[in-house]
Tab-separated table of C-alpha atoms and ligand atoms in Angstrom:
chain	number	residue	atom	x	y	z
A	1	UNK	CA	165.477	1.801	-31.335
A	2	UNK	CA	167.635	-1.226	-31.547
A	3	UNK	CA	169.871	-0.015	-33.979
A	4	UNK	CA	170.353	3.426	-32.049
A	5	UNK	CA	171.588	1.488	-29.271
A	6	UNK	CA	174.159	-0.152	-31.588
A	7	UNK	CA	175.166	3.098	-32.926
A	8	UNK	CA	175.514	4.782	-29.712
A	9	UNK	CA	177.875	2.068	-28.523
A	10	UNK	CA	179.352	2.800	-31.670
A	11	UNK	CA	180.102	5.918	-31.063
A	12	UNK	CA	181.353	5.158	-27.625
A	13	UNK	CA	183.458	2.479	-28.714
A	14	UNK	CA	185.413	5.223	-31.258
A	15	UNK	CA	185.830	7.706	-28.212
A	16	UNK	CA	187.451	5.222	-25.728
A	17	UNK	CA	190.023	3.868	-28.756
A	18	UNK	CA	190.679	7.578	-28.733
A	19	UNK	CA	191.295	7.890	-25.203
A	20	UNK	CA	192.970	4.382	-25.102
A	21	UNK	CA	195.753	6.273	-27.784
A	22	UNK	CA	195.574	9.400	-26.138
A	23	UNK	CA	196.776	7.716	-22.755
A	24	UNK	CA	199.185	5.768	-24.697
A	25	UNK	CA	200.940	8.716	-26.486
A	26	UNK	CA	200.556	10.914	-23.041
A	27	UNK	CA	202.607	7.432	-21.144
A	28	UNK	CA	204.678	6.764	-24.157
A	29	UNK	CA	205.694	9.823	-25.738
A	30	UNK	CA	203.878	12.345	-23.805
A	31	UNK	CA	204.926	14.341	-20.788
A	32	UNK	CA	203.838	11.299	-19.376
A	33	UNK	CA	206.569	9.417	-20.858
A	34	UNK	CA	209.584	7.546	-19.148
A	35	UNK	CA	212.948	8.969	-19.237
A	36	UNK	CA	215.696	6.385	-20.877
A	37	UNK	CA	216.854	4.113	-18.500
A	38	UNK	CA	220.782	4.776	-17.660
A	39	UNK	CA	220.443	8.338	-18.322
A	40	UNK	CA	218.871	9.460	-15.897
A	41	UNK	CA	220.428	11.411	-12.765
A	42	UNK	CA	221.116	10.081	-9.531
A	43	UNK	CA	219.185	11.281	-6.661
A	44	UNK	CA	220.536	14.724	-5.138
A	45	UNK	CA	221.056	12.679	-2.349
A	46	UNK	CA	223.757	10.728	-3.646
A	47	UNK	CA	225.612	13.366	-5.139
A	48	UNK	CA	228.424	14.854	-3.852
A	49	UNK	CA	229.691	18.136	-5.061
A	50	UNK	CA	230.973	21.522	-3.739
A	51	UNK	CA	230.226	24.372	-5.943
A	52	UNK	CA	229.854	28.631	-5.571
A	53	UNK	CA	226.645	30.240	-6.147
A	54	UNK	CA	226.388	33.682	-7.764
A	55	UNK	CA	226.524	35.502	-4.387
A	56	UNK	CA	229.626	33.455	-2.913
A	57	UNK	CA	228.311	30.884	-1.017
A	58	UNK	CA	229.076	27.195	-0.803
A	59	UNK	CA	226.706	25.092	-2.465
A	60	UNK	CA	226.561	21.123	-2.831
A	61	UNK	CA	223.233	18.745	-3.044
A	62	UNK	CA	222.426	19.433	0.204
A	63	UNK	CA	221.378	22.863	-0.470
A	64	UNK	CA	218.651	21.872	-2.501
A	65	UNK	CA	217.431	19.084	-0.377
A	66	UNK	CA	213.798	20.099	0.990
A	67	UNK	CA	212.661	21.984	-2.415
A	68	UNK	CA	211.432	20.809	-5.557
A	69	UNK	CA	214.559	22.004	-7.573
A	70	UNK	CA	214.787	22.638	-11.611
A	71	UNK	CA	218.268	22.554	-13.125
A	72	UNK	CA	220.682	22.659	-16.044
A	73	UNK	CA	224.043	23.635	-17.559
A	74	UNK	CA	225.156	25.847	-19.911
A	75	UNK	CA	227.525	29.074	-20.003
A	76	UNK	CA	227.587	32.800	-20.424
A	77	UNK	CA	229.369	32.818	-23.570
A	78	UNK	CA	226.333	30.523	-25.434
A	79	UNK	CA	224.588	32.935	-28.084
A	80	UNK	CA	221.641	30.523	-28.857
A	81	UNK	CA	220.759	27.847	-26.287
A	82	UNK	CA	221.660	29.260	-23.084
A	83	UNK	CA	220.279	32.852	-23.678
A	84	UNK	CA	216.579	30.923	-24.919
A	85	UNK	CA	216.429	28.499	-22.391
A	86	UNK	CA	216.892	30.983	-19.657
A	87	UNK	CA	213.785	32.921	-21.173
A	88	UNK	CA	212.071	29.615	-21.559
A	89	UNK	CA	212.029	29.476	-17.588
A	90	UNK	CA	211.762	32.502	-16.972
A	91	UNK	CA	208.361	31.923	-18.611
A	92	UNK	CA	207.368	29.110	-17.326
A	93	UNK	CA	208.066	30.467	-13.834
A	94	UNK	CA	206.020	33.270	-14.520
A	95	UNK	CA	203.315	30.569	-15.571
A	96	UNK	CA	203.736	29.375	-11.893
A	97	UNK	CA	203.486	32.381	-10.409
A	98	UNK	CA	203.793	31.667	-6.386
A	99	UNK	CA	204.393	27.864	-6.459
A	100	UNK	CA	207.675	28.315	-8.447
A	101	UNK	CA	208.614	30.763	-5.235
A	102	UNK	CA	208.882	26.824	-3.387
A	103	UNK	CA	211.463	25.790	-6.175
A	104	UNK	CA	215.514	25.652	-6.372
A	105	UNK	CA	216.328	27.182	-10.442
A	106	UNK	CA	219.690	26.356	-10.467
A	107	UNK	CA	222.346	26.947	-13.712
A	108	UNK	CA	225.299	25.333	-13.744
A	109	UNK	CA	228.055	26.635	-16.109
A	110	UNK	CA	230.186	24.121	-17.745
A	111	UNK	CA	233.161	26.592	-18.336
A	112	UNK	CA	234.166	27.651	-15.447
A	113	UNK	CA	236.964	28.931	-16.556
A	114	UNK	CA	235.257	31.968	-18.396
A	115	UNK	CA	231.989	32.198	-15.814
A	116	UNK	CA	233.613	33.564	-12.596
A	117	UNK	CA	231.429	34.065	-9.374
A	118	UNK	CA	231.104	37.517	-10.625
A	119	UNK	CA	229.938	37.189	-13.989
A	120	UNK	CA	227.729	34.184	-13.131
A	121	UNK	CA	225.836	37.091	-11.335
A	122	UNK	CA	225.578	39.701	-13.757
A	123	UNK	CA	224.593	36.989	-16.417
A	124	UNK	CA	221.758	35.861	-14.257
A	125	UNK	CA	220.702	39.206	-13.018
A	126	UNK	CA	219.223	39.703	-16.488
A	127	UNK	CA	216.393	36.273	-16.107
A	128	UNK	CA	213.449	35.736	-13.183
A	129	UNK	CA	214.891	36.603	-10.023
A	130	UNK	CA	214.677	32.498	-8.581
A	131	UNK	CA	217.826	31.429	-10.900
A	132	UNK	CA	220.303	30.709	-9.390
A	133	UNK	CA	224.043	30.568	-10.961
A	134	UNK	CA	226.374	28.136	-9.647
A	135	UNK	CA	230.118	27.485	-10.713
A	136	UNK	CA	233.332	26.115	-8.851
A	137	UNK	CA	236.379	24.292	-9.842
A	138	UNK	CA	236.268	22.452	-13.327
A	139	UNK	CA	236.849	19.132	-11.604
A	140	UNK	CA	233.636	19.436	-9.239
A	141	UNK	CA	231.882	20.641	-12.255
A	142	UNK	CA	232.814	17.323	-13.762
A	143	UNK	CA	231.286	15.769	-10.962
A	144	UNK	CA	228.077	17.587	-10.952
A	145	UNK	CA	227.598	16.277	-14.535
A	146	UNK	CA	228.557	12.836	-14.202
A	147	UNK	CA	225.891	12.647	-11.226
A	148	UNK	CA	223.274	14.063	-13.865
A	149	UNK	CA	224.450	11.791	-16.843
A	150	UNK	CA	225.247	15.028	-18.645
A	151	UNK	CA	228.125	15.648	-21.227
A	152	UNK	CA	229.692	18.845	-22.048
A	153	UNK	CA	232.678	19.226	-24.238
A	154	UNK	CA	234.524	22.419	-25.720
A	155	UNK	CA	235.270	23.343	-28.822
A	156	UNK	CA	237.260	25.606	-30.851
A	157	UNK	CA	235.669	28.013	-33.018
A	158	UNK	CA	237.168	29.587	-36.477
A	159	UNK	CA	236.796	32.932	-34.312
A	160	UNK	CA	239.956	31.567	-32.420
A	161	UNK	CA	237.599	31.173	-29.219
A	162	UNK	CA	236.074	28.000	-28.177
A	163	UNK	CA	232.177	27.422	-27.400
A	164	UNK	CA	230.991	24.742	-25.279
A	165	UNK	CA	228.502	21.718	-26.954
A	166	UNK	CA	226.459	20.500	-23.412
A	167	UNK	CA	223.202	19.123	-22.440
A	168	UNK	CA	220.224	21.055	-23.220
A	169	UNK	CA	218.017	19.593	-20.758
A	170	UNK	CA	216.189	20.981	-17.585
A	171	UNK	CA	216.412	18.322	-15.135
A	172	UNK	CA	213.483	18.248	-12.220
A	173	UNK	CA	213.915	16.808	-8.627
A	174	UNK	CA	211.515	16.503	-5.786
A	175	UNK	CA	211.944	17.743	-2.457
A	176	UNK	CA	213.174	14.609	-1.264
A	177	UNK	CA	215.829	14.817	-3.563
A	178	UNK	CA	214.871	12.234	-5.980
A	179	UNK	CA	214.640	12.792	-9.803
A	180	UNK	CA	211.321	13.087	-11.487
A	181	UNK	CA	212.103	13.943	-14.881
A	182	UNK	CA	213.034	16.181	-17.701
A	183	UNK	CA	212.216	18.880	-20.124
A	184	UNK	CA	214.217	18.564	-23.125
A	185	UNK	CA	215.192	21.781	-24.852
A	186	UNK	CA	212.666	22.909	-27.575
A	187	UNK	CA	209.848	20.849	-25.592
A	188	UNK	CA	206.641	22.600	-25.538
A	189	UNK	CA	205.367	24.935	-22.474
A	190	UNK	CA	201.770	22.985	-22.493
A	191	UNK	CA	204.447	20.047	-21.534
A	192	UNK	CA	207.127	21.878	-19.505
A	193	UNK	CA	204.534	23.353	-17.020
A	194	UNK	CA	202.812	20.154	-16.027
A	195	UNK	CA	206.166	18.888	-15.810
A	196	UNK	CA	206.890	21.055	-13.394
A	197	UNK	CA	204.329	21.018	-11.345
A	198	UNK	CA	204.663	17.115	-10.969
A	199	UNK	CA	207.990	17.726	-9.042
A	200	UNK	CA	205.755	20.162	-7.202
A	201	UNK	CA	203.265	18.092	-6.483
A	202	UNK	CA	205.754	15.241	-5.313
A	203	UNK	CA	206.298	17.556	-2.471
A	204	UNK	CA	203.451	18.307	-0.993
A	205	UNK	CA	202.372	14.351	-1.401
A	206	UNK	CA	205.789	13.978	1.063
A	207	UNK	CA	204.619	16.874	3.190
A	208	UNK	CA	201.512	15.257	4.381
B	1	UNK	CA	210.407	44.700	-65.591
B	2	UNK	CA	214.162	46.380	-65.424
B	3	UNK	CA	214.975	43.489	-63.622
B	4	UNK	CA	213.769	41.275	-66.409
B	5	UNK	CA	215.365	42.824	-68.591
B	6	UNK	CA	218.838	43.280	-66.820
B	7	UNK	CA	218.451	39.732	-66.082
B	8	UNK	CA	217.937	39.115	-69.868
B	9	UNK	CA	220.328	41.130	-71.047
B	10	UNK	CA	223.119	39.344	-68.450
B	11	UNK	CA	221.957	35.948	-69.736
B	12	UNK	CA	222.190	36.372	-72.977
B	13	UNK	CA	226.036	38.170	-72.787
B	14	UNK	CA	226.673	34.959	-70.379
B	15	UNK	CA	225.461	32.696	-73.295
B	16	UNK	CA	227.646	33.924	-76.114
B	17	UNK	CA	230.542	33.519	-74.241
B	18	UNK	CA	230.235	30.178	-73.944
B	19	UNK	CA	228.857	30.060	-69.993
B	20	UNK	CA	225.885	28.211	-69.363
B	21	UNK	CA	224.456	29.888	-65.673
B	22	UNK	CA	221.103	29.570	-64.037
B	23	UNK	CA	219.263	32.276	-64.351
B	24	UNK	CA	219.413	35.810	-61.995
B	25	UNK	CA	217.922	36.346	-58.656
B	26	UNK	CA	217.436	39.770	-57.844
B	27	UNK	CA	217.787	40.248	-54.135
B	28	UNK	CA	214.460	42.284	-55.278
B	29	UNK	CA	212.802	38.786	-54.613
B	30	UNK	CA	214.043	38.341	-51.367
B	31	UNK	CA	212.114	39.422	-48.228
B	32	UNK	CA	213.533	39.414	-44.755
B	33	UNK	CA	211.058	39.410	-42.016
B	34	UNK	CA	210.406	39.682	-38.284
B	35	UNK	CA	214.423	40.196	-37.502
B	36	UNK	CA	215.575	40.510	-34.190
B	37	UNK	CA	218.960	40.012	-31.763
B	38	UNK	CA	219.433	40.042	-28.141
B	39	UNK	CA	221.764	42.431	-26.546
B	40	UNK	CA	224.907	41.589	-25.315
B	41	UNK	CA	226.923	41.782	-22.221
B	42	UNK	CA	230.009	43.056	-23.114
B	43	UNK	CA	232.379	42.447	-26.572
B	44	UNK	CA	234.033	38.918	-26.163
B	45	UNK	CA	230.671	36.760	-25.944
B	46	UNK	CA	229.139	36.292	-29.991
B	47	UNK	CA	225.891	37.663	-30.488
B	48	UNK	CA	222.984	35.734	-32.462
B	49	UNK	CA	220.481	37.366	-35.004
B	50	UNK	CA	217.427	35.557	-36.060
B	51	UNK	CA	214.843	36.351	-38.900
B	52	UNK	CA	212.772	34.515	-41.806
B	53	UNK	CA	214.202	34.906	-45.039
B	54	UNK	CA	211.443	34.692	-47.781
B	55	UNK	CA	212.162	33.819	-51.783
B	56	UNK	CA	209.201	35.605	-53.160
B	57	UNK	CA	211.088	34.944	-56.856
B	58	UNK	CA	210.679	32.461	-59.642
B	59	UNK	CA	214.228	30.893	-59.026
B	60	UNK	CA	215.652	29.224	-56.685
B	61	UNK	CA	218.232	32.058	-54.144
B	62	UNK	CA	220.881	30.679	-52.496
B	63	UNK	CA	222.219	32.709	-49.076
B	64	UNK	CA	225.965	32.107	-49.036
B	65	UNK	CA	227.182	34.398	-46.490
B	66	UNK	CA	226.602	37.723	-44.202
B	67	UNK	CA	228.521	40.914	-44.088
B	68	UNK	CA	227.771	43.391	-40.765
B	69	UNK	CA	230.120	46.917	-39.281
B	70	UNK	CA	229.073	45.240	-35.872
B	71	UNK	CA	230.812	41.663	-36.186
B	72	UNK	CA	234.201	40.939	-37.845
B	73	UNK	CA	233.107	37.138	-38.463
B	74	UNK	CA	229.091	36.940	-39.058
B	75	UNK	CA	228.342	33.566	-39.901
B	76	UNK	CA	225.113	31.231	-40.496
B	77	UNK	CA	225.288	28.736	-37.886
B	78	UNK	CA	222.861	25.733	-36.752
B	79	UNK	CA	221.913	24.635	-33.447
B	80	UNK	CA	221.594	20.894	-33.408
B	81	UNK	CA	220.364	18.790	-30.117
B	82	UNK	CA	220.992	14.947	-30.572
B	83	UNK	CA	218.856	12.334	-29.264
B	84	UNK	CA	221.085	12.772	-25.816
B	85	UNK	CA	219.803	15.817	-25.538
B	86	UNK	CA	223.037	17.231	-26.260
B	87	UNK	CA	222.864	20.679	-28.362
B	88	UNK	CA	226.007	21.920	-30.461
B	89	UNK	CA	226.547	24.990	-32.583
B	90	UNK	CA	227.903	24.818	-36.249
B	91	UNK	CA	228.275	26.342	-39.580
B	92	UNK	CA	225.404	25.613	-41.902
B	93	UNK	CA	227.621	26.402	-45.132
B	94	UNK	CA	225.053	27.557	-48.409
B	95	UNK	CA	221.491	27.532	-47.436
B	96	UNK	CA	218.993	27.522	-50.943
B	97	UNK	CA	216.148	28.979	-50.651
B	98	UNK	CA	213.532	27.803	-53.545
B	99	UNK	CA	210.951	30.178	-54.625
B	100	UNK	CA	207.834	30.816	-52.920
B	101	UNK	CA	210.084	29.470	-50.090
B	102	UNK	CA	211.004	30.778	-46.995
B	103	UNK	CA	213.897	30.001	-43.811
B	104	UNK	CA	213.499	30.818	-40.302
B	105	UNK	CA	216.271	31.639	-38.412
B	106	UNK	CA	215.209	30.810	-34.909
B	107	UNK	CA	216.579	29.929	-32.003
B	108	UNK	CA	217.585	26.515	-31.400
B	109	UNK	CA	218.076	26.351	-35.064
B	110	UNK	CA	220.033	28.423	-37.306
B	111	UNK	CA	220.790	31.394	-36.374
B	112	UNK	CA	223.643	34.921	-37.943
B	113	UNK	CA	226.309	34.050	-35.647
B	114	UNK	CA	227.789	37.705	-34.743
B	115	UNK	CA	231.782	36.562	-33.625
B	116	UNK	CA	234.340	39.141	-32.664
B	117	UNK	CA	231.601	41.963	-31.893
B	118	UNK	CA	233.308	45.707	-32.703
B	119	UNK	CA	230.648	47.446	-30.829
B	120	UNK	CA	228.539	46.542	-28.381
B	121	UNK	CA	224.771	45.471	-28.797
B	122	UNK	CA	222.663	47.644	-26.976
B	123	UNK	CA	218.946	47.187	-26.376
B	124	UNK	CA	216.747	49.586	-28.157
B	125	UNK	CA	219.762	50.343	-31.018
B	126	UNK	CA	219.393	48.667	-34.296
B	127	UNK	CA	222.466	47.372	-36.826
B	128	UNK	CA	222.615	46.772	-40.319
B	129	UNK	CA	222.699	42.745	-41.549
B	130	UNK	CA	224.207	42.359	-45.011
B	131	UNK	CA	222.493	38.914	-46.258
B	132	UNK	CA	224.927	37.715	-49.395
B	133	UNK	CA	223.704	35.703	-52.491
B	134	UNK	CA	225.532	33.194	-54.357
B	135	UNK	CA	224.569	35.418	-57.993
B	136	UNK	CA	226.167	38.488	-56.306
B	137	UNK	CA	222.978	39.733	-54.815
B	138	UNK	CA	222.832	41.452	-51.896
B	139	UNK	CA	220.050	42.647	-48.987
B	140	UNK	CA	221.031	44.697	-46.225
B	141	UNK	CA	217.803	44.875	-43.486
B	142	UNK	CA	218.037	47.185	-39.925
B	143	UNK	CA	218.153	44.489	-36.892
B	144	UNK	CA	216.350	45.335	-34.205
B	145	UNK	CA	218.180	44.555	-30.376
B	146	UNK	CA	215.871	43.071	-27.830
B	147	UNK	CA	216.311	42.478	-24.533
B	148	UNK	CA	218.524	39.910	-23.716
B	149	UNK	CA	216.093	37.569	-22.131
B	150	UNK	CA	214.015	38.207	-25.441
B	151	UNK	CA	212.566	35.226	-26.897
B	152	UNK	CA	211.282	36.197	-30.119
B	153	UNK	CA	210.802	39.344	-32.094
B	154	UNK	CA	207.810	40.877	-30.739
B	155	UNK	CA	209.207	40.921	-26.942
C	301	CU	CU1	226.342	29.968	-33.410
């Protein structure tokens, strides 16, 4: 009877070291995890940037101030990160279903000089109907980076072109504006889905 | 067994004069699976191809280059992210394959680079992928084009 006991608290003892490392990986390197300090974006609130979206209107920060908002760089002319990432979302939108309808999906091209208004539009006319594309003068684009602690650069290819090396990751806001986190490219979707729905979340916890 | 034997024979005329070469791989021992593309939006953006290349051979293969009507400069490349979070595209030179081996070409990874497209890539179509071997072997497999917001090859 005695020795039961022990073996029972045994067995409890192994399940909450379990949990205790679960709950450390999940904090640590989980999608629980802290971004690194100093890379993180400012809040939306303190950025200040005018861009075009894919229709022709004037877009800054404020435009996605009241909505979670979800958004990243690339550029049409990307054969392998830009194309999959897109489909990523798109997927995990679909995941959502209605909440992502509350959500800003913004890409931002970081070559402007090749994504136009016009083919921002076509490019994103091919993805879930919520993404947005947004371009503008390669000096606000600049800006727009800087605020999110991004890096682009381009680069000339033996084709005689040039391609574009840029941060691959989806950056999440709240409502309020503030940052929440990120999805790095190649994370997961059992990650990049509760992800999301923390910015989510961090709305409706400011709505009420 | 008329690969053996060409493979043999090859060795052995190598041998006398003087050469000392690893042995043959047939592209007979290479299987390409699950390949697939996305379509593109007009000529001037590349286009990326993606399969699993398997050595089902006894020696080691090693994929040197591609050859394709649809792209004037097909290329291996590799998609690398840094610990920024930063991805960039280059060429991933020779890739060796040893036997019982396989690579995936995937995205975010490596990937047939298609550069200066001659025709466009139209969903539903299919183009022929030359895969090049460093013994002079060659395998030529149909790519399927996907959508272009298709993420893998059974979309
Ligand atoms: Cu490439």
């Amino acid at each position: 009877m005695r020795r039961r006991a022990i073996l029972g608290y045994g067995a409890a003892g192994v399940g909450a070291v379990a949990l205790m490392l679960f709950v450390g990986w999940w904090q640590v390197d989980g999608p629980g995890g802290p971004e690194p300090v100093g890379q993180r974006p400012v809040a939306l609130t303190e950025m200040d940037f005018r861009l075009t979206d894919h229709e022709g209107n004037a877009v800054g920060p404020e435009t996605l101030i009241g909505r979670p908002t979800m958004a990243f760089f690339g550029f049409t002319y990307c054969p392998d990160v830009c194309p999959t990432t897109l489909s990523d979302i798109s997927e995990w939108l679909d995941d959502l279903g209605d909440e992502a309808e509350e959500m800003n999906v913004v890409f931002i091209t970081v070559d402007p000089e090749r994504d136009t208004v016009e083919t921002m539009a076509e490019y994103v006319g091919y993805f879930h109907p919520a993404i947005r594309g947004w371009t503008g003068p390669e000096e606000q684009i600049a800006r727009v980076a800087d605020s999110f602690r991004a890096t682009y650069e381009r680069v000339p290819t033996e084709s005689g072109d040039y391609t574009m090396n840029h941060s691959a990751s989806v950056f999440l806001f709240a409502a309020s504006g503030r940052f929440v986190t990120m999805i790095d490219y190649h994370e997961p979707r059992e990650f990049a889905v509760p992800k999301i729905r923390r910015a989510l979340e961090e709305e409706m916890e400011g709505a009420t | 067994m008329k690969k053996y034997i060409l493979t043999s024979t090859l060795a052995a005329l190598l041998t006398l004069g003087g050469l000392s070469v690893p042995a043959l791989a047939g592209p007979e021992d290479v299987v390409v699976e699950h390949a697939w593309s996305r379509a593109s939006i007009g000529m001037n953006r590349p286009g990326a191809a993606y399969m699993t290349i398997r050595n089902t051979g006894d020696e080691p293969v090693t994929l040197i280059g591609l050859a394709t009507p649809l792209a004037m400069m097909p290329e291996i490349h590799e998609t690398k992210t840094n610990a920024e979070g930063v991805s960039s595209m280059s060429p991933a030179g020779e890739i060796a394959i040893a036997p019982g081996e396989s690579v995936a070409l995937e995205p975010g990874g490596l990937h047939a680079m298609l550069m200066r497209l001659q025709e466009l890539m139209t969903e539903g179509d299919t183009f022929p992928l030359t895969l090049l071997f460093d013994d002079g072997g060659e395998v030529t497999v149909e790519v399927p084009i996907l959508g272009i917001a298709a993420r893998g090859p059974e979309d």
